[in-house]
PDB file of C-alpha atoms and ligand atoms in Angstrom:
ATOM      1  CA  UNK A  29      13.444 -21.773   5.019  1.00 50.00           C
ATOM      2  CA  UNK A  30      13.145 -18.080   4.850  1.00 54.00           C
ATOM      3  CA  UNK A  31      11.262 -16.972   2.270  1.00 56.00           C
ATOM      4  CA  UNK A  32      13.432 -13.193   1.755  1.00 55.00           C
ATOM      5  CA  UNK A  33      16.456 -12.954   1.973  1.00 53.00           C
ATOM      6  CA  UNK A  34      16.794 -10.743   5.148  1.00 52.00           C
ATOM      7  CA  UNK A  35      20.051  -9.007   3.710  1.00 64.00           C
ATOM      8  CA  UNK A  36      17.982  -7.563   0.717  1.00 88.00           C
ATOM      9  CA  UNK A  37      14.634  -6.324   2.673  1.00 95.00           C
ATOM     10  CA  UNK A  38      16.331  -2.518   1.681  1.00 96.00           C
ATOM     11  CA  UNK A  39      17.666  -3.647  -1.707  1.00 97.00           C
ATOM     12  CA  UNK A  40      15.345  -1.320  -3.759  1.00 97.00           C
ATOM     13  CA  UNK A  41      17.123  -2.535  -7.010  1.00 97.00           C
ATOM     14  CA  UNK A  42      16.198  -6.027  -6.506  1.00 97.00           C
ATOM     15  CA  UNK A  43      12.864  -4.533  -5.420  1.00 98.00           C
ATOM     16  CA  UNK A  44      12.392  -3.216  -9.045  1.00 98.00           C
ATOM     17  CA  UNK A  45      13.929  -6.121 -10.753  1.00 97.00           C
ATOM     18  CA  UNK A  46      11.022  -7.946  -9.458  1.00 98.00           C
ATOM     19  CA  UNK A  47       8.756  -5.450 -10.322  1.00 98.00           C
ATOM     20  CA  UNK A  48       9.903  -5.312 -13.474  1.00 98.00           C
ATOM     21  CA  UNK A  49       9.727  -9.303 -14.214  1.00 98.00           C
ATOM     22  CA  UNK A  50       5.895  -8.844 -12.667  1.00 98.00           C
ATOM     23  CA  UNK A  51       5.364  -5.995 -15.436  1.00 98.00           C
ATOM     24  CA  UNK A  52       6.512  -7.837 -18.512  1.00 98.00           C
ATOM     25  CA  UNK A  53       4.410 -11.465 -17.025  1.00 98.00           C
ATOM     26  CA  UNK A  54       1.225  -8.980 -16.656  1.00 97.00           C
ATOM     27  CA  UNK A  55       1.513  -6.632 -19.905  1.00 96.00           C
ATOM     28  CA  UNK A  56       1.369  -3.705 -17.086  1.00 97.00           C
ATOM     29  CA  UNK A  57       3.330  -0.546 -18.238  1.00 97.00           C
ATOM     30  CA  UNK A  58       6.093   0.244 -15.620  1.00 98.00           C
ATOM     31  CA  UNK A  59       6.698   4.076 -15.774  1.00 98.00           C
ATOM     32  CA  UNK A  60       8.477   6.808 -14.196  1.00 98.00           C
ATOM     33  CA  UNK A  61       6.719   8.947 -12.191  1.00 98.00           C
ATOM     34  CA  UNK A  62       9.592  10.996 -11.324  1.00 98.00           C
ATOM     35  CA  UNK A  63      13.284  10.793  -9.896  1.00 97.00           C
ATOM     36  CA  UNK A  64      14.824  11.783  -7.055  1.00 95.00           C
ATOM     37  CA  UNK A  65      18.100  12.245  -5.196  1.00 92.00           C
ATOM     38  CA  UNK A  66      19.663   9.679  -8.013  1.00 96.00           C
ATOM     39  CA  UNK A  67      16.672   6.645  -7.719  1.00 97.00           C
ATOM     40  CA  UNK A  68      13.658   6.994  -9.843  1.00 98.00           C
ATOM     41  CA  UNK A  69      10.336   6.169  -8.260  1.00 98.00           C
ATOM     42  CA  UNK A  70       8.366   3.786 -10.189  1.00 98.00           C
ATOM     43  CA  UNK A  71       4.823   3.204 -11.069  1.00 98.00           C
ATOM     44  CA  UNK A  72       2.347   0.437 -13.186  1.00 98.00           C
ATOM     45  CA  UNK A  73      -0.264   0.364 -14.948  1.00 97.00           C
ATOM     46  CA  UNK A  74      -2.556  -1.478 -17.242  1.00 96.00           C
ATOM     47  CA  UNK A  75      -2.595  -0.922 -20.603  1.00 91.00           C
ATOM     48  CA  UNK A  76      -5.013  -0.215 -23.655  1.00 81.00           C
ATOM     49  CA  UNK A  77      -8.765   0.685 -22.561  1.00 76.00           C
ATOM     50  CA  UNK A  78      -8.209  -0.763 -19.320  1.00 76.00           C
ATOM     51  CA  UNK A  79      -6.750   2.676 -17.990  1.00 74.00           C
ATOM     52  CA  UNK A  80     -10.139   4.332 -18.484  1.00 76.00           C
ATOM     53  CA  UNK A  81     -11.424   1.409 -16.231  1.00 86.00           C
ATOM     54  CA  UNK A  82     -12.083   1.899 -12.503  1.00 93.00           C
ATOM     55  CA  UNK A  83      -8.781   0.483 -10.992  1.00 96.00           C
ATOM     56  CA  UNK A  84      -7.430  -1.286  -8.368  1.00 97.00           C
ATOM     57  CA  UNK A  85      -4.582   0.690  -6.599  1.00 98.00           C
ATOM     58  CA  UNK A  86      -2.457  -0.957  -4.188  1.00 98.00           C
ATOM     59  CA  UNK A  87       0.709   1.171  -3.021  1.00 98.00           C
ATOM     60  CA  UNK A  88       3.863   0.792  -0.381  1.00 98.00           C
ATOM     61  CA  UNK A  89       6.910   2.140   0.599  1.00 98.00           C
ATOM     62  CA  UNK A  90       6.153   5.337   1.275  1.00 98.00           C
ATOM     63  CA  UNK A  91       8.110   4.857   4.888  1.00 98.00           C
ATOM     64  CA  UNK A  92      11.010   3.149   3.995  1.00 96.00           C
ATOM     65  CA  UNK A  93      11.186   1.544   7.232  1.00 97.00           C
ATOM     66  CA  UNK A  94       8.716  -0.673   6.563  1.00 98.00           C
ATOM     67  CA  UNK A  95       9.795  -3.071   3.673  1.00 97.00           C
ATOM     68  CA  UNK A  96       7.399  -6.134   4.932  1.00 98.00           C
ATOM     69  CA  UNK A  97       4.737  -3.740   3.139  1.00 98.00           C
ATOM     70  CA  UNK A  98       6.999  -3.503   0.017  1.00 98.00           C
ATOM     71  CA  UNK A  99       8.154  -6.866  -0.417  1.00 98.00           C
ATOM     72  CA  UNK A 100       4.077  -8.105   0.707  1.00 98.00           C
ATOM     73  CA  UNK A 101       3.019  -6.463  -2.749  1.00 98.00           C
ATOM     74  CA  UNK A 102       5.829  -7.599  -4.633  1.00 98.00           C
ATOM     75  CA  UNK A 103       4.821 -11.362  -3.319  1.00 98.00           C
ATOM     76  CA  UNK A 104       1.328 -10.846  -3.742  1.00 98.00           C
ATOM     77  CA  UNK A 105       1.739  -9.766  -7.420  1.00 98.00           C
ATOM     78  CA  UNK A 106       4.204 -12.533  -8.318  1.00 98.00           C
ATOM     79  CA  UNK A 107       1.310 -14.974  -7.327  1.00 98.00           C
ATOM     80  CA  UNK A 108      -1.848 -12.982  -9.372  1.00 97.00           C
ATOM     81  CA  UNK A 109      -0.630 -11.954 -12.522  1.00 98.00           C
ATOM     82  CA  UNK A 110      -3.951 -13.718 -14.504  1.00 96.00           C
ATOM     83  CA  UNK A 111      -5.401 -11.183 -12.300  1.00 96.00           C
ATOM     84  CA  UNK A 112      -2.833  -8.236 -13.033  1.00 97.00           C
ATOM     85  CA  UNK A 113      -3.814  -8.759 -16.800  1.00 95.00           C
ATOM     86  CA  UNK A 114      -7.592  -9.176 -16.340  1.00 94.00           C
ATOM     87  CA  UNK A 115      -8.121  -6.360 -14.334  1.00 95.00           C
ATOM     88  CA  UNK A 116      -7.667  -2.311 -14.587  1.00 96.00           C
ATOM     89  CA  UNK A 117      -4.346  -1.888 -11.921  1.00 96.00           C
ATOM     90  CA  UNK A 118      -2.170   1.222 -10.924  1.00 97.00           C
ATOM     91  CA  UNK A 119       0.647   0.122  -8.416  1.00 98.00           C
ATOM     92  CA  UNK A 120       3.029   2.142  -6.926  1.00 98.00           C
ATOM     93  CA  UNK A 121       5.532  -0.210  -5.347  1.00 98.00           C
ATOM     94  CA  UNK A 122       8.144   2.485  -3.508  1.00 98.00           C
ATOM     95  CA  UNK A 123       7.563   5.911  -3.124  1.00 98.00           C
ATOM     96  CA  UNK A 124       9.639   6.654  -1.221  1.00 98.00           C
ATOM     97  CA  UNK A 125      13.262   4.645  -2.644  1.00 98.00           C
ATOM     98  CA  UNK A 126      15.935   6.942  -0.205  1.00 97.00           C
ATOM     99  CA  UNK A 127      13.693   5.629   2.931  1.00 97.00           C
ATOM    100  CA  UNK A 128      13.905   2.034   1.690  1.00 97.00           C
ATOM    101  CA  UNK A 129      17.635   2.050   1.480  1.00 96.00           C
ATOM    102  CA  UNK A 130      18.047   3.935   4.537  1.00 96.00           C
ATOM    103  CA  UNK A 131      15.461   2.184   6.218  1.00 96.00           C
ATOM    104  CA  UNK A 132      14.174   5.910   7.154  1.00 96.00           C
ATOM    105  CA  UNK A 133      10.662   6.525   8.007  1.00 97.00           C
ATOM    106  CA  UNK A 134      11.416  10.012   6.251  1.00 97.00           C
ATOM    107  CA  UNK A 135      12.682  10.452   2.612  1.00 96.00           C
ATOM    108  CA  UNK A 136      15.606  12.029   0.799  1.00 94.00           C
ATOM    109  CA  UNK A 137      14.792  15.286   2.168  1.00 96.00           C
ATOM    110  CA  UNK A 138      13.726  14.228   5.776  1.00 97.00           C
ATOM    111  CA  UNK A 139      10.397  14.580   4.894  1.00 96.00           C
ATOM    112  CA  UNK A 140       7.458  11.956   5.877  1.00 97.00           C
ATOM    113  CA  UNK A 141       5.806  11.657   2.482  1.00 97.00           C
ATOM    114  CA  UNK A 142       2.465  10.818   4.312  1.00 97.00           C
ATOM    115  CA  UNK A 143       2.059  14.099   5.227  1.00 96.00           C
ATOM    116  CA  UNK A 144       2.537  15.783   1.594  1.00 97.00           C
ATOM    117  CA  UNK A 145      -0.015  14.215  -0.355  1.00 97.00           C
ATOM    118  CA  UNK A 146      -2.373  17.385  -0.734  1.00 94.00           C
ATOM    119  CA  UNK A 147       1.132  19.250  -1.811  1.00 96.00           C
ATOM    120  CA  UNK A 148       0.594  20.414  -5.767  1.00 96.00           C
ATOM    121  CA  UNK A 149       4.389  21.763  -5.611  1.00 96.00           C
ATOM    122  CA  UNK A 150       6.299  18.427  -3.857  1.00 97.00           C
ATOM    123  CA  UNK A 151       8.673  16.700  -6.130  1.00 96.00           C
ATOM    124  CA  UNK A 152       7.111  13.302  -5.421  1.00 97.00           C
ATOM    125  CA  UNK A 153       3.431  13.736  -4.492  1.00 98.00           C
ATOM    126  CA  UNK A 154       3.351  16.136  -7.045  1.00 98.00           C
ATOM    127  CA  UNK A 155       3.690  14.315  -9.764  1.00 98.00           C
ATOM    128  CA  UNK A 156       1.802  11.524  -7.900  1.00 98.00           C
ATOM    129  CA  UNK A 157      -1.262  13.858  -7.733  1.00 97.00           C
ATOM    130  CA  UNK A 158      -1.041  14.661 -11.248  1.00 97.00           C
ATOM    131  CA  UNK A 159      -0.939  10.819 -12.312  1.00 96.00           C
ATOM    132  CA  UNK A 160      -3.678   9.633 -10.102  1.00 96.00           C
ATOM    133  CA  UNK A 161      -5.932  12.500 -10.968  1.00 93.00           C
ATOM    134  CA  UNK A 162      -8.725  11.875 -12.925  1.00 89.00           C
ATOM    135  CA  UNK A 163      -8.754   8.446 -12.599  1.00 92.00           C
ATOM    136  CA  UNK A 164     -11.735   6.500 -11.227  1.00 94.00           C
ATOM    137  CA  UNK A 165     -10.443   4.008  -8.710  1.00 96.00           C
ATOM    138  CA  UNK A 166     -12.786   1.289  -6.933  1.00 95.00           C
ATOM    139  CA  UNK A 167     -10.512  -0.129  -3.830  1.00 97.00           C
ATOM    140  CA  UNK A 168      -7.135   1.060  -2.445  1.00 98.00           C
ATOM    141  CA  UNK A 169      -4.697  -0.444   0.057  1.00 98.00           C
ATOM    142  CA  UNK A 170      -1.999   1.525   1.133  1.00 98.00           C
ATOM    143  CA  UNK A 171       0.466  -1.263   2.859  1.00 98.00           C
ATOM    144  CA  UNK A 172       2.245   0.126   5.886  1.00 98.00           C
ATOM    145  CA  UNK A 173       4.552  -1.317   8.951  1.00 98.00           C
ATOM    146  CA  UNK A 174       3.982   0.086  12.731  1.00 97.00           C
ATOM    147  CA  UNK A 175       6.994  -0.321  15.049  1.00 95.00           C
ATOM    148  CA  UNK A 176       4.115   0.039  18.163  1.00 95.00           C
ATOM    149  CA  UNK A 177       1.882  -2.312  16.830  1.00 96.00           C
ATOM    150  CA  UNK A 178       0.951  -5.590  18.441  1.00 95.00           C
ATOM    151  CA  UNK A 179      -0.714  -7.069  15.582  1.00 96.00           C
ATOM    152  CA  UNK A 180      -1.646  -6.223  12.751  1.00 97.00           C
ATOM    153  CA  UNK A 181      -4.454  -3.567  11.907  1.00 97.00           C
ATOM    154  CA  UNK A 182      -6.519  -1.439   9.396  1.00 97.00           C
ATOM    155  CA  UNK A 183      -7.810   2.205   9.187  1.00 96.00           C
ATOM    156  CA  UNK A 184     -11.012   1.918   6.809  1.00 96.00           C
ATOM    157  CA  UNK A 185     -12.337   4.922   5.004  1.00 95.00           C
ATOM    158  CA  UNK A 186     -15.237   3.711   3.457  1.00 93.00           C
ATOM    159  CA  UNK A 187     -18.350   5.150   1.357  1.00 90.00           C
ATOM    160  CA  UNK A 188     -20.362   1.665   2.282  1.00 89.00           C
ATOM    161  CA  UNK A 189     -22.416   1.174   5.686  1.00 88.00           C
ATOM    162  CA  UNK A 190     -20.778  -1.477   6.748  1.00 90.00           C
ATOM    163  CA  UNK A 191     -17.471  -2.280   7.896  1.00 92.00           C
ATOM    164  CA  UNK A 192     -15.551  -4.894   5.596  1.00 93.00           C
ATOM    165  CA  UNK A 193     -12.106  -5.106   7.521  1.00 95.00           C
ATOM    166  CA  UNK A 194     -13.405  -7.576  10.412  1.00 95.00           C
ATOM    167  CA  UNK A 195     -13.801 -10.128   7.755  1.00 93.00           C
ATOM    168  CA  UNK A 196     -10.568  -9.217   5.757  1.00 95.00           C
ATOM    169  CA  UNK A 197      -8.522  -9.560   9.057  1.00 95.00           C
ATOM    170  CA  UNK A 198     -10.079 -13.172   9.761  1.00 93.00           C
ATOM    171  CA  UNK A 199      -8.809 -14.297   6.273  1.00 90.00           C
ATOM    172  CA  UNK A 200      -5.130 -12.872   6.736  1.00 88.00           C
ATOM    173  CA  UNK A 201      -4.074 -12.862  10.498  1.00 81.00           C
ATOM    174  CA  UNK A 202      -2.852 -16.589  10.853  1.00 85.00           C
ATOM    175  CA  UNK A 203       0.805 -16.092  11.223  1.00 92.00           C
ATOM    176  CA  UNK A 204      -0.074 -12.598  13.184  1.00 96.00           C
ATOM    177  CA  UNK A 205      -3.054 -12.060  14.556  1.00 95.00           C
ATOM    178  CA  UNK A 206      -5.089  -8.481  15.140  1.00 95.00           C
ATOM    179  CA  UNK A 207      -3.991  -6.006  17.394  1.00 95.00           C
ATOM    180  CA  UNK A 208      -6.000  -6.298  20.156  1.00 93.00           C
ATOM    181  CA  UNK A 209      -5.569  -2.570  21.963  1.00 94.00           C
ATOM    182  CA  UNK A 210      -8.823  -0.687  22.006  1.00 94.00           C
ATOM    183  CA  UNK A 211      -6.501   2.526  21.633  1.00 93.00           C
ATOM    184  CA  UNK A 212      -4.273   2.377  18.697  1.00 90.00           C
ATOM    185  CA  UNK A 213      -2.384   5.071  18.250  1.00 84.00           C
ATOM    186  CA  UNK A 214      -4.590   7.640  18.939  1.00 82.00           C
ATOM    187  CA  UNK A 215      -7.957   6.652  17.578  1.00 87.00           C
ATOM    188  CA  UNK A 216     -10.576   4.234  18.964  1.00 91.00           C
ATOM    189  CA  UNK A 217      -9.573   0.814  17.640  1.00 92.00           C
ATOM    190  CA  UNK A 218     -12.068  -2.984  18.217  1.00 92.00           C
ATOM    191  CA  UNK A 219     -10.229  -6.099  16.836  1.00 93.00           C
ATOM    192  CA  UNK A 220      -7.748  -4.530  15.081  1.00 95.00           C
ATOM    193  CA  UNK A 221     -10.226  -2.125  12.665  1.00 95.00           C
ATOM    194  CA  UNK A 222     -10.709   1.877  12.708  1.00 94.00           C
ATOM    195  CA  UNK A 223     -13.117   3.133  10.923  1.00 92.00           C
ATOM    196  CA  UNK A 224     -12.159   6.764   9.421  1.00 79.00           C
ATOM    197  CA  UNK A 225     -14.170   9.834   8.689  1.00 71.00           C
ATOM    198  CA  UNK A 226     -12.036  12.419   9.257  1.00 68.00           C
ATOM    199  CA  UNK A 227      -8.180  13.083  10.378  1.00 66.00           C
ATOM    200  CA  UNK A 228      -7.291  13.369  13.776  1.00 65.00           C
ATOM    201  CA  UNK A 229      -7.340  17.416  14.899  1.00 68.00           C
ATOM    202  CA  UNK A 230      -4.088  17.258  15.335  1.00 68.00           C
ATOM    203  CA  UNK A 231      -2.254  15.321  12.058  1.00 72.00           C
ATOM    204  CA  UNK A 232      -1.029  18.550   9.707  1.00 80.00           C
ATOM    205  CA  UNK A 233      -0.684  17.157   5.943  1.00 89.00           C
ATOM    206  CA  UNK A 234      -2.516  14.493   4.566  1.00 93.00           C
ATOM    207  CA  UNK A 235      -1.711  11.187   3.829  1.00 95.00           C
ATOM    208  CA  UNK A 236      -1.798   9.251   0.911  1.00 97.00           C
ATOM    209  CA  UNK A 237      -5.244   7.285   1.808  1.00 96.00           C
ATOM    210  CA  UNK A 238      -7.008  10.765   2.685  1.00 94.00           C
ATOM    211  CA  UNK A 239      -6.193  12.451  -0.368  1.00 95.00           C
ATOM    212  CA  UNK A 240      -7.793   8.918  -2.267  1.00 96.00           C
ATOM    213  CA  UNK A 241     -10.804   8.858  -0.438  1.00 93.00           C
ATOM    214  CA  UNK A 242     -10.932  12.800  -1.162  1.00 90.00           C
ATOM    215  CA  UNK A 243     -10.491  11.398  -5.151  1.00 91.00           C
ATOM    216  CA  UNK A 244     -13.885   9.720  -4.623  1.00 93.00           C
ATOM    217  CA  UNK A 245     -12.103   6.075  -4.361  1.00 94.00           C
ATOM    218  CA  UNK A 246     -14.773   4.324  -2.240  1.00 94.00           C
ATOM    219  CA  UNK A 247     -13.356   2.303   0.021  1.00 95.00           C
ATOM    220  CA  UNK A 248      -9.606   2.759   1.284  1.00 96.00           C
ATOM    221  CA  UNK A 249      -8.095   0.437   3.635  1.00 97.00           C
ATOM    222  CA  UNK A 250      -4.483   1.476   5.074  1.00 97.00           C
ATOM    223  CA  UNK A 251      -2.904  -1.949   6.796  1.00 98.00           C
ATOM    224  CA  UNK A 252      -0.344  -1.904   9.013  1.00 98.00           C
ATOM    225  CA  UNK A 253       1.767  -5.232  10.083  1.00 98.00           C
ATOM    226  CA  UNK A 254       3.847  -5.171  13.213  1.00 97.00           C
ATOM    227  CA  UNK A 255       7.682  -4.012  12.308  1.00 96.00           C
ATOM    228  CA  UNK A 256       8.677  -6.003  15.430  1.00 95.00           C
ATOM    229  CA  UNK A 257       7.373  -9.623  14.232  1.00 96.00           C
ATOM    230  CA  UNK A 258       9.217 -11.851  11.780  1.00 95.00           C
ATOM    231  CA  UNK A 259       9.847 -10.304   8.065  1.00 96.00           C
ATOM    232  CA  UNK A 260       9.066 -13.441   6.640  1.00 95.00           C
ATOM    233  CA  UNK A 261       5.461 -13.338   8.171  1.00 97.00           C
ATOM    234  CA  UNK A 262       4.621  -9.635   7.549  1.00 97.00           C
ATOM    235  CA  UNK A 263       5.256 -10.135   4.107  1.00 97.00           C
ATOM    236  CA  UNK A 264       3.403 -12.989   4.048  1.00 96.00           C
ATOM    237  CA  UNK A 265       0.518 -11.177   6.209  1.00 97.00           C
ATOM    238  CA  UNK A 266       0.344  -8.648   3.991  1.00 97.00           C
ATOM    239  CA  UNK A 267       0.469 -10.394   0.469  1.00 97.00           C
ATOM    240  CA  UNK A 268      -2.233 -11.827   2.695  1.00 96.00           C
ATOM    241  CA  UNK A 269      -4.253  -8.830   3.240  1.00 97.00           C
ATOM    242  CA  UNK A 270      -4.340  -8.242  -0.054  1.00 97.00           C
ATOM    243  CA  UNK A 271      -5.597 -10.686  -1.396  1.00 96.00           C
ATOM    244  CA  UNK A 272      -8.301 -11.069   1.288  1.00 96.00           C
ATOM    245  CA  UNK A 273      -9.425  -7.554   0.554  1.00 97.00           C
ATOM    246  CA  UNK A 274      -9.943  -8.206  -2.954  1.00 96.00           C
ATOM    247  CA  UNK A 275     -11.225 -11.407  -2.808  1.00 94.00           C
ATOM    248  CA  UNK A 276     -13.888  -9.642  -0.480  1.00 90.00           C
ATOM    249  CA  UNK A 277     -15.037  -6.541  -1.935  1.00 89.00           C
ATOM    250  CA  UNK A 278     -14.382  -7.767  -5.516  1.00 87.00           C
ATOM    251  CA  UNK A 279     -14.617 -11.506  -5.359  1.00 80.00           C
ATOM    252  CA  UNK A 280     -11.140 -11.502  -6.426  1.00 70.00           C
ATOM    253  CA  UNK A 281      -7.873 -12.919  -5.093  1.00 56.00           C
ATOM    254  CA  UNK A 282      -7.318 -16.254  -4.870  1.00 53.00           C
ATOM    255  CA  UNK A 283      -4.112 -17.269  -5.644  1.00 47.00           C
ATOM    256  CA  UNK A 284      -2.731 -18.969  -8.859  1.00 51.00           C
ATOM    257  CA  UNK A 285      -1.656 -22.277  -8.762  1.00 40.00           C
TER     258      UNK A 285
HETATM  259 ZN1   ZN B 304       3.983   3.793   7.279  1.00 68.60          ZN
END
């Protein structure tokens, strides 16, 4: 049986009907961090002195073409909200709502969002910048989809010595496994991890997971599931991935029974 309805994978109103059940189960505030062309962009977050917490910040649909990533962290949530209470969270589940609907890589403007995160001035990452500053964050996944990919994969920008994805991946890649290619895109890939220090020369703008690292977040893991494999296991691979990641840099994660 599927587990989404295919039909509503670009439904962002059901999207935020779920978000908003997950909200009211976890105590999170669900706010509006700004609106645009007619669909207001959403984001969560603990309450009380939680906020001044370090946080966990997990964030998708920023390319609306990829709604496995969307509908992963709406999944994953639905299963953790013990762990939504317990801990400090800021979620944004679709920043980009024209994309999802459209199922556009770009947004209402024709703009790819991941390139306009170091813009004070831009109507979304804007205000996104001014919500997120300040805040002391200890983990962030940004939850993509890759129409090249064969597998799935991670960029890691990390503060820590080690790597941490290898072992994430082996915890979350049974219904799709790692991309093999030692080239992905265009950086050096091995078993489906790149480690990041700095962009490639040529990417103008940064993205979302540049700009957190830049915010002093220490580790920041960007995972992309194959946009060519079934929904029903992306989403599942990356509700996955998430809770993989937590489980091993914060010992968090497992899922509620
Ligand atoms: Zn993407």
């Amino acid at each position: 049986m599927s587990l989404l309805p295919h039909h509503r994978a670009h439904d962002y109103r059901a999207l935020i009907i779920g978000w908003r059940a997950v909200a009211q189960k976890a105590r999170l505030k669900m706010l509006v961090l700004t609106e645009v062309s007619g669909h207001k962009v959403w984001y969560l977050e603990s309450t009380g002195s939680r906020v001044q917490q370090e946080a966990i910040y997990l964030s998708s649909g920023v390319h609306g073409d990829e709604p496995g990533a969307a509908w992963g962290l709406l999944k994953w949530a639905q299963a953790h909200i013990e762990l939504l209470r317990k801990e400090s969270i800021l979620i944004c589940p679709c920043l980009n709502p024209h994309g999802l609907i459209a199922n556009t890589r770009v947004d209402h403007r024709g703009e790819d969002i991941n390139r306009r995160f170091h813009l004070e001035e831009d109507e979304v990452c804007g205000p996104w910048r001014r919500m997120t500053q300040g805040r002391h964050l200890k983990i962030a996944l940004c939850l993509h989809e890759d129409y090249d990919a064969q597998g799935c994969y991670v960029y890691e920008l990390s503060r820590y010595a080690e790597p941490i994805s290898y072992q994430i991946l082996q915890h979350c890649t049974h219904a799709i496994p790692p991309d093999s290619r030692s080239k992905i895109d265009i950086s050096r890939a091995r078993q489906g991890v790149i480690r990041r220090r700095r962009l490639p020369r040529d990417m103008v703008g940064l993205p979302e997971a540049m700009v957190l690292h830049h915010l002093g977040c220490p580790l920041t893991l960007t995972f992309e599931t194959p946009s060519e494999f079934s929904l029903d296991d992306r989403v599942q691979t990356q509700a996955d991935f998430i809770s993989a990641a937590l489980s091993f840099t914060l010992g968090l994660g497992n899922t509620e029974k």
